[in-house]
Amino acid sequence: MAESLIASGGIPFFLVFTGGLLSFFSPCVVPLIPIYMGYLAGNAKVVDGEGRISYNRGKVFLYTFLFVLGISFAFFLLGFSFSALGSFFSRNRTVFSRVGGILIILLGLVQMGFLEFKFLERERKFKLPFDPSRMSPLVAVVMGFTFSFAWTPCVGPALTSVLILASSAQTAGLGNLLVLVYTLGFVIPFLVLGIFTTQVLNFLKAKQQVLRFAVKASGVLLVAIGIMTFTGLFNNITSYMNTLGEAPSGAPTREAPEPEAGPDAAAPDGPDAPASIPAFDFTLQDQYGTTHTLSDYKGKVVFLNFWATWCPPCKAEMPHIQSLYEEYGSNGGDVVFLGVGNPKTDRNPGGSDGSVEDITRFLEGNGYTFPTVFDETGEVLGAYQISAFPTTFMIDAEGNVYGYVSGQLTKEMMRNIIEQTRSGR
């Protein structure tokens, strides 16, 4: 399995593991280590007769294990491409992000000392229940799951690459194995810290002055991360970082053809062929006010391109899309071209682009007439697991996903994947 992955141009498992390891040593994770460890070791503290402090290694390791289990759960949810659970998670990603953002903001305010204050009488205090001594297995899992949202801008590009590779793997088992390898690289350092908690926390205690500053600074960082998670700004940052990381020629997935592959290049068939994946159906309006329902185009091939006005690779390939749109009959033939924009709206303030009016002006100003529908809630982008722009999906005449490509395409590559989808080869 590993040999076929590497031979097909995929990422070797060693590099996937290294990507997870490097994601741990990022500015989103390392500065907050004292907070993680302080909470996870909260009720494992032991003081001997001489006043020396140590921590029950077994209990701390258990909580750390459950903490990383929460992280792993979030990563695997993202890895369940097009499954019912994965689609539900993606479609409700805004809700998860906002809840997670609020929790992270509250934790940051507690760290900064703003949520422990006096009311009326001096001895009465209002305190949020973030008491480390109340750490429990469930709280440890929830903490891991919640903090996985806070690390989006740092782990996003590496994790996205792994998820794209996993979703296009020959088998579901191989895809899950890739996510597991990345997750192991990310969580093993946490487990090591769980083993050496006493030494690490005693070292930090000896540096109390520095630690006090670090805790306050971490609180500020948590509040900033929570605000960005709540507002959806992390989505824009991650999408932009992923766009910068794309190769200019695009990275084909699910056997998407290179331009030199020629018309005889065949998609896999027989027992090794990937199972058909019904395309997520939607009904959206375009820049002309026309309503498009994807399932209405059964019997035709659909070229579905997700893009943004600020994305240089998107802008570079749009003249090719316009040219092919006209060449194939302006959606009057057996090939339909649809762009998909994700404007900011009241329901989706974390949208990946400007307003509907901004996107429409961009299209009109550049003379692009192919229809672009507006995903004003983010549901469609979530269902299609879009994490970078541009991303192009090919939908066959049966309404199934034939394949997709993340990254910029040349005109010949576009023509080639259209013809391959038309012929089913």
Coordinates of C-alpha atoms in Angstrom, one line a residue:
M1 CA 0.0 0.0 0.0
A2 CA 2.8 2.4 0.9
E3 CA 4.7 1.5 -2.2
S4 CA 1.7 2.3 -4.4
L5 CA 1.2 5.6 -2.7
I6 CA 4.8 6.7 -3.1
A7 CA 5.0 5.5 -6.6
S8 CA 1.9 7.4 -7.6
G9 CA 3.5 10.7 -6.5
G10 CA 1.9 10.8 -3.1
I11 CA 3.6 11.9 0.1
P12 CA 5.8 9.3 1.9
F13 CA 4.6 8.3 5.3
F14 CA 7.8 9.7 6.8
L15 CA 7.1 13.1 5.5
V16 CA 3.5 12.9 6.7
F17 CA 4.7 12.0 10.2
T18 CA 7.3 14.8 10.1
G19 CA 4.6 17.3 9.0
G20 CA 2.6 16.4 12.2
L21 CA 5.7 16.7 14.3
L22 CA 6.6 20.1 12.9
S23 CA 3.0 21.3 13.4
F24 CA 3.5 20.7 17.2
F25 CA 6.5 23.0 17.2
S26 CA 4.5 26.0 15.8
P27 CA 3.7 29.4 17.3
C28 CA 0.1 28.3 17.9
V29 CA 1.1 25.3 20.1
V30 CA 4.4 25.8 21.9
P31 CA 3.6 29.1 23.7
L32 CA 0.6 27.5 25.3
I33 CA 2.3 24.4 26.7
P34 CA 2.4 25.7 30.3
I35 CA -1.4 26.1 30.2
Y36 CA -2.0 22.7 28.7
M37 CA 0.2 21.0 31.3
G38 CA -1.1 23.1 34.2
Y39 CA -4.6 22.1 33.5
L40 CA -4.0 18.4 32.7
A41 CA -1.9 18.0 35.8
G42 CA -4.2 20.0 38.0
N43 CA -5.6 17.2 40.3
A44 CA -2.6 14.9 40.1
K45 CA -0.4 17.1 42.4
V46 CA 1.3 15.3 45.3
V47 CA 3.2 17.0 48.1
D48 CA 5.5 14.9 50.2
G49 CA 6.5 15.4 53.9
E50 CA 9.3 17.8 52.9
G51 CA 7.0 19.9 50.8
R52 CA 8.4 18.7 47.5
I53 CA 5.9 18.7 44.7
S54 CA 5.5 15.9 42.2
Y55 CA 2.7 14.7 40.0
N56 CA 1.0 11.3 39.7
R57 CA 2.6 10.2 36.4
G58 CA -0.1 7.7 35.6
K59 CA -3.0 10.1 36.1
V60 CA -1.3 12.9 34.1
F61 CA -0.5 10.5 31.3
L62 CA -4.1 9.3 31.2
Y63 CA -5.4 12.9 31.0
T64 CA -2.8 13.7 28.4
F65 CA -3.8 10.7 26.4
L66 CA -7.5 11.7 26.5
F67 CA -6.5 15.2 25.6
V68 CA -4.7 14.0 22.4
L69 CA -7.7 11.7 21.8
G70 CA -9.8 14.8 21.5
I71 CA -7.3 16.3 19.1
S72 CA -7.3 13.0 17.1
F73 CA -11.1 12.9 17.0
A74 CA -11.2 16.3 15.4
F75 CA -8.5 15.4 12.8
F76 CA -10.3 12.1 11.9
L77 CA -13.7 13.9 11.6
L78 CA -12.0 16.1 9.0
G79 CA -10.6 13.0 7.3
F80 CA -14.0 11.4 6.8
S81 CA -14.4 13.0 3.3
F82 CA -17.9 12.9 2.0
S83 CA -19.1 10.6 4.7
A84 CA -22.3 11.5 6.6
L85 CA -20.4 12.3 9.7
G86 CA -17.7 14.3 7.9
S87 CA -20.3 16.2 5.9
F88 CA -22.3 17.1 9.0
F89 CA -19.1 18.3 10.8
S90 CA -18.1 20.4 7.7
R91 CA -21.6 21.9 7.2
N92 CA -21.7 22.9 10.8
R93 CA -18.1 24.0 11.0
T94 CA -19.2 27.6 11.7
V95 CA -21.1 26.5 14.8
F96 CA -18.2 24.4 16.1
S97 CA -15.8 27.2 15.4
R98 CA -18.0 29.8 17.3
V99 CA -18.5 27.6 20.3
G100 CA -14.8 26.7 20.4
G101 CA -13.9 30.4 19.9
I102 CA -16.1 31.4 22.9
L103 CA -14.5 28.7 25.1
I104 CA -11.0 29.7 24.1
I105 CA -11.7 33.4 24.7
L106 CA -13.1 32.6 28.2
L107 CA -10.0 30.5 29.0
G108 CA -7.8 33.3 27.9
L109 CA -9.6 35.9 30.1
V110 CA -9.2 33.5 33.0
Q111 CA -5.5 33.2 32.3
M112 CA -5.2 37.0 32.2
G113 CA -7.1 37.4 35.5
F114 CA -10.1 39.3 34.1
L115 CA -12.7 36.7 35.1
E116 CA -11.8 36.6 38.8
F117 CA -13.1 39.8 40.3
K118 CA -15.0 41.1 43.4
F119 CA -18.7 41.9 43.6
L120 CA -20.2 44.2 46.1
E121 CA -18.7 42.3 49.1
R122 CA -15.0 41.8 49.2
E123 CA -15.1 38.1 49.9
R124 CA -17.5 37.2 47.1
K125 CA -15.9 36.4 43.8
F126 CA -17.3 35.3 40.4
K127 CA -15.2 32.6 38.9
L128 CA -15.6 30.5 35.8
P129 CA -15.3 26.8 36.5
F130 CA -11.8 26.4 34.9
D131 CA -10.4 24.9 38.0
P132 CA -7.5 22.6 37.2
S133 CA -8.2 20.5 40.3
R134 CA -11.5 19.5 38.6
M135 CA -9.8 17.9 35.6
S136 CA -11.6 14.8 34.5
P137 CA -11.4 12.4 31.6
L138 CA -14.3 14.1 29.8
V139 CA -12.9 17.6 30.3
A140 CA -9.5 16.4 28.9
V141 CA -11.2 15.1 25.8
V142 CA -13.2 18.3 25.3
M143 CA -10.1 20.4 25.8
G144 CA -8.3 18.5 23.1
F145 CA -11.2 18.8 20.7
T146 CA -11.7 22.5 21.4
F147 CA -8.0 23.4 21.0
S148 CA -7.8 21.7 17.7
F149 CA -9.7 24.7 16.3
A150 CA -7.2 27.1 17.8
W151 CA -4.3 25.5 15.9
T152 CA -6.0 26.0 12.5
P153 CA -3.6 28.6 11.0
C154 CA -0.5 26.6 11.9
V155 CA -1.5 23.0 11.2
G156 CA -4.0 23.9 8.4
P157 CA -1.7 23.7 5.4
A158 CA 0.1 20.5 6.4
L159 CA -3.1 18.8 7.6
T160 CA -5.0 19.9 4.5
S161 CA -2.4 18.3 2.3
V162 CA -2.8 15.1 4.2
L163 CA -6.6 15.2 4.1
I164 CA -6.6 15.8 0.3
L165 CA -4.2 12.9 -0.1
A166 CA -6.3 10.7 2.2
S167 CA -9.6 11.5 0.5
S168 CA -8.1 10.5 -2.9
A169 CA -6.3 7.4 -1.6
Q170 CA -7.1 4.1 -3.3
T171 CA -8.8 2.7 -0.2
A172 CA -10.5 4.2 2.9
G173 CA -8.0 2.2 5.1
L174 CA -5.1 3.9 3.4
G175 CA -6.7 7.3 3.8
N176 CA -7.3 6.8 7.5
L177 CA -3.7 5.5 7.9
L178 CA -2.4 8.7 6.5
V179 CA -4.4 10.8 8.9
L180 CA -3.3 8.5 11.7
V181 CA 0.4 8.9 10.8
Y182 CA 0.0 12.8 10.8
T183 CA -1.9 12.7 14.1
L184 CA 0.8 10.5 15.7
G185 CA 3.5 13.0 14.7
F186 CA 1.4 15.8 16.2
V187 CA 0.4 14.2 19.5
I188 CA 3.6 12.2 20.5
P189 CA 5.3 15.3 21.9
F190 CA 2.2 15.8 24.1
L191 CA 2.5 12.3 25.4
V192 CA 6.2 12.8 26.1
L193 CA 5.4 15.9 28.1
G194 CA 2.8 13.9 30.0
I195 CA 5.5 11.4 31.1
F196 CA 7.9 14.1 32.3
T197 CA 5.3 16.5 33.8
T198 CA 6.9 16.7 37.2
Q199 CA 10.3 17.7 35.8
V200 CA 8.8 20.2 33.4
L201 CA 6.4 21.9 35.8
N202 CA 9.1 22.1 38.5
F203 CA 11.4 23.8 36.0
L204 CA 8.7 26.2 35.2
K205 CA 8.0 26.8 38.9
A206 CA 11.7 27.8 39.4
K207 CA 11.1 30.4 36.7
Q208 CA 8.1 32.0 38.3
Q209 CA 8.7 35.5 37.2
V210 CA 9.1 34.4 33.6
L211 CA 6.2 32.1 33.9
R212 CA 3.8 34.8 35.2
F213 CA 4.6 36.9 32.2
A214 CA 4.2 33.8 29.9
V215 CA 0.8 33.0 31.4
K216 CA -0.5 36.6 30.8
A217 CA 1.0 36.6 27.3
S218 CA -0.6 33.2 26.6
G219 CA -3.9 34.6 27.8
V220 CA -3.7 37.5 25.3
L221 CA -2.8 34.9 22.6
L222 CA -5.7 32.7 23.6
V223 CA -8.2 35.7 23.4
A224 CA -6.8 36.6 20.0
I225 CA -7.0 33.0 18.8
G226 CA -10.6 32.7 20.2
I227 CA -11.7 35.9 18.4
M228 CA -10.2 34.8 15.1
T229 CA -11.8 31.3 15.5
F230 CA -15.2 32.8 16.4
T231 CA -15.2 35.3 13.5
G232 CA -13.9 32.8 11.0
L233 CA -10.8 34.9 10.2
F234 CA -8.8 31.7 10.6
N235 CA -10.6 30.2 7.6
N236 CA -9.3 33.1 5.4
I237 CA -5.8 32.8 6.8
T238 CA -5.7 29.0 6.3
S239 CA -7.1 29.3 2.7
Y240 CA -4.6 31.9 1.8
M241 CA -1.7 29.9 3.3
N242 CA -2.9 26.8 1.4
T243 CA -3.1 28.8 -1.8
L244 CA 0.5 30.0 -1.3
G245 CA 1.5 26.4 -0.8
E246 CA -0.1 25.1 -4.1
A247 CA 2.2 24.2 -7.0
P248 CA 1.4 26.5 -9.9
S249 CA 0.7 23.5 -12.1
G250 CA -1.9 22.1 -9.7
A251 CA -1.8 18.8 -7.8
P252 CA -4.1 16.3 -9.5
T253 CA -6.1 13.9 -7.3
R254 CA -8.1 10.8 -8.0
E255 CA -6.2 10.1 -11.2
A256 CA -6.8 13.6 -12.6
P257 CA -4.9 13.8 -15.9
E258 CA -1.8 15.8 -16.7
P259 CA -2.0 17.7 -20.1
E260 CA 0.4 15.3 -21.7
A261 CA -1.6 12.2 -20.7
G262 CA -3.5 12.4 -23.9
P263 CA -7.1 11.3 -24.6
D264 CA -6.4 7.6 -24.0
A265 CA -5.4 8.1 -20.4
A266 CA -7.8 5.9 -18.4
A267 CA -9.2 6.3 -14.9
P268 CA -8.9 3.1 -12.9
D269 CA -11.7 0.5 -13.4
G270 CA -12.4 -3.0 -12.2
P271 CA -12.0 -4.0 -8.6
D272 CA -9.4 -1.3 -7.9
A273 CA -11.7 1.6 -9.1
P274 CA -12.7 4.0 -6.4
A275 CA -16.4 3.8 -5.4
S276 CA -18.8 6.4 -7.0
I277 CA -19.4 9.4 -4.8
P278 CA -22.6 11.2 -5.4
A279 CA -22.0 14.9 -5.7
F280 CA -23.5 17.0 -2.9
D281 CA -26.6 18.7 -4.3
F282 CA -27.3 22.4 -3.9
T283 CA -29.6 25.1 -5.1
L284 CA -27.9 28.5 -5.4
Q285 CA -28.3 31.8 -7.3
D286 CA -25.7 33.2 -9.7
Q287 CA -24.6 36.8 -10.5
Y288 CA -27.6 37.2 -12.8
G289 CA -30.2 36.0 -10.3
T290 CA -30.6 32.7 -12.0
T291 CA -31.1 29.7 -9.8
H292 CA -29.0 26.6 -10.4
T293 CA -29.7 23.2 -8.9
L294 CA -26.8 20.8 -9.4
S295 CA -29.0 17.7 -9.8
D296 CA -30.9 19.4 -12.7
Y297 CA -27.7 18.9 -14.7
K298 CA -27.7 15.1 -14.6
G299 CA -27.0 13.9 -18.1
K300 CA -24.3 16.6 -18.5
V301 CA -20.8 17.0 -17.3
V302 CA -20.3 19.8 -14.7
F303 CA -17.1 21.7 -14.3
L304 CA -17.4 23.1 -10.8
N305 CA -14.7 25.6 -9.8
F306 CA -14.4 27.1 -6.3
W307 CA -12.5 30.4 -6.4
A308 CA -12.0 33.8 -4.7
T309 CA -11.4 37.3 -6.0
W310 CA -8.2 37.8 -3.9
C311 CA -6.7 34.5 -5.1
P312 CA -3.9 35.0 -7.7
P313 CA -4.0 31.4 -9.1
C314 CA -7.8 31.7 -9.4
K315 CA -7.5 34.9 -11.4
A316 CA -4.8 33.3 -13.6
E317 CA -7.0 30.4 -14.6
M318 CA -10.3 32.3 -15.0
P319 CA -9.6 33.5 -18.6
H320 CA -9.2 29.8 -19.5
I321 CA -12.5 28.9 -17.9
Q322 CA -14.2 31.7 -19.8
S323 CA -12.7 30.6 -23.1
L324 CA -13.7 26.9 -22.5
Y325 CA -17.2 28.0 -21.4
E326 CA -17.7 29.7 -24.8
E327 CA -16.0 26.9 -26.7
Y328 CA -18.3 24.2 -25.2
G329 CA -21.5 26.2 -26.0
S330 CA -22.0 28.5 -23.0
N331 CA -23.7 25.8 -21.0
G332 CA -26.0 25.0 -23.9
G333 CA -24.2 21.7 -24.7
D334 CA -23.4 18.6 -22.6
V335 CA -20.8 20.5 -20.5
V336 CA -21.8 23.0 -17.8
F337 CA -19.4 25.5 -16.2
L338 CA -20.2 26.8 -12.7
G339 CA -18.1 28.9 -10.5
V340 CA -18.7 28.9 -6.8
G341 CA -18.0 32.0 -4.6
N342 CA -18.2 32.2 -0.8
P343 CA -19.2 35.8 0.0
K344 CA -19.3 37.3 3.5
T345 CA -22.9 37.6 4.7
D346 CA -24.8 38.1 7.9
R347 CA -25.2 34.4 8.1
N348 CA -21.7 33.7 7.2
P349 CA -19.4 36.5 8.4
G350 CA -16.4 34.2 8.0
G351 CA -16.9 33.9 4.3
S352 CA -13.8 33.5 2.1
D353 CA -14.5 36.6 -0.1
G354 CA -16.1 40.0 -0.2
S355 CA -19.8 40.6 -0.5
V356 CA -22.0 39.3 -3.3
E357 CA -21.9 42.8 -4.9
D358 CA -18.0 42.7 -4.7
I359 CA -17.8 39.4 -6.5
T360 CA -20.4 40.5 -9.1
R361 CA -18.4 43.7 -9.8
F362 CA -15.2 41.6 -10.2
L363 CA -16.8 39.3 -12.8
E364 CA -18.4 42.2 -14.7
G365 CA -15.2 44.3 -14.6
N366 CA -13.2 41.4 -16.1
G367 CA -15.7 40.4 -18.7
Y368 CA -16.3 36.9 -17.2
T369 CA -19.8 35.7 -18.2
F370 CA -19.8 32.1 -17.0
P371 CA -22.2 31.7 -14.1
T372 CA -20.8 31.9 -10.6
V373 CA -23.2 30.8 -7.8
F374 CA -23.0 32.2 -4.3
D375 CA -22.6 29.9 -1.3
E376 CA -23.9 32.5 1.2
T377 CA -23.8 30.1 4.2
G378 CA -20.6 28.1 3.6
E379 CA -22.6 24.9 3.5
V380 CA -21.5 23.9 0.0
L381 CA -17.8 24.6 0.7
G382 CA -18.1 22.6 3.8
A383 CA -19.7 19.7 2.0
Y384 CA -17.0 19.6 -0.7
Q385 CA -14.3 19.9 2.0
I386 CA -12.8 23.1 0.3
S387 CA -9.7 24.3 2.2
A388 CA -7.8 26.0 -0.6
F389 CA -8.5 28.0 -3.7
P390 CA -8.8 27.3 -6.6
T391 CA -10.3 23.8 -6.3
T392 CA -12.0 22.2 -9.3
F393 CA -14.5 19.3 -9.1
M394 CA -15.6 17.3 -12.2
I395 CA -19.1 15.9 -11.9
D396 CA -20.0 13.2 -14.4
A397 CA -23.3 12.7 -16.2
E398 CA -24.6 10.4 -13.5
G399 CA -24.2 13.1 -10.9
N400 CA -21.2 11.5 -9.2
V401 CA -17.8 13.1 -8.4
Y402 CA -15.4 11.9 -11.1
G403 CA -12.4 13.7 -9.6
Y404 CA -11.1 16.9 -8.3
V405 CA -7.9 19.1 -8.5
S406 CA -6.7 21.5 -5.8
G407 CA -4.6 24.2 -7.4
Q408 CA -4.2 26.2 -10.6
L409 CA -4.9 24.5 -13.9
T410 CA -3.7 25.3 -17.4
K411 CA -6.3 25.4 -20.2
E412 CA -5.0 22.1 -21.6
M413 CA -5.4 20.5 -18.2
M414 CA -9.0 21.8 -18.0
R415 CA -9.8 20.5 -21.4
N416 CA -8.2 17.1 -20.6
I417 CA -10.2 16.5 -17.4
I418 CA -13.4 17.6 -19.1
E419 CA -12.9 15.1 -21.9
Q420 CA -11.9 12.4 -19.5
T421 CA -15.0 12.9 -17.5
R422 CA -17.2 13.0 -20.7
S423 CA -15.7 9.7 -21.9
G424 CA -15.6 8.1 -18.4
R425 CA -12.0 7.0 -19.0

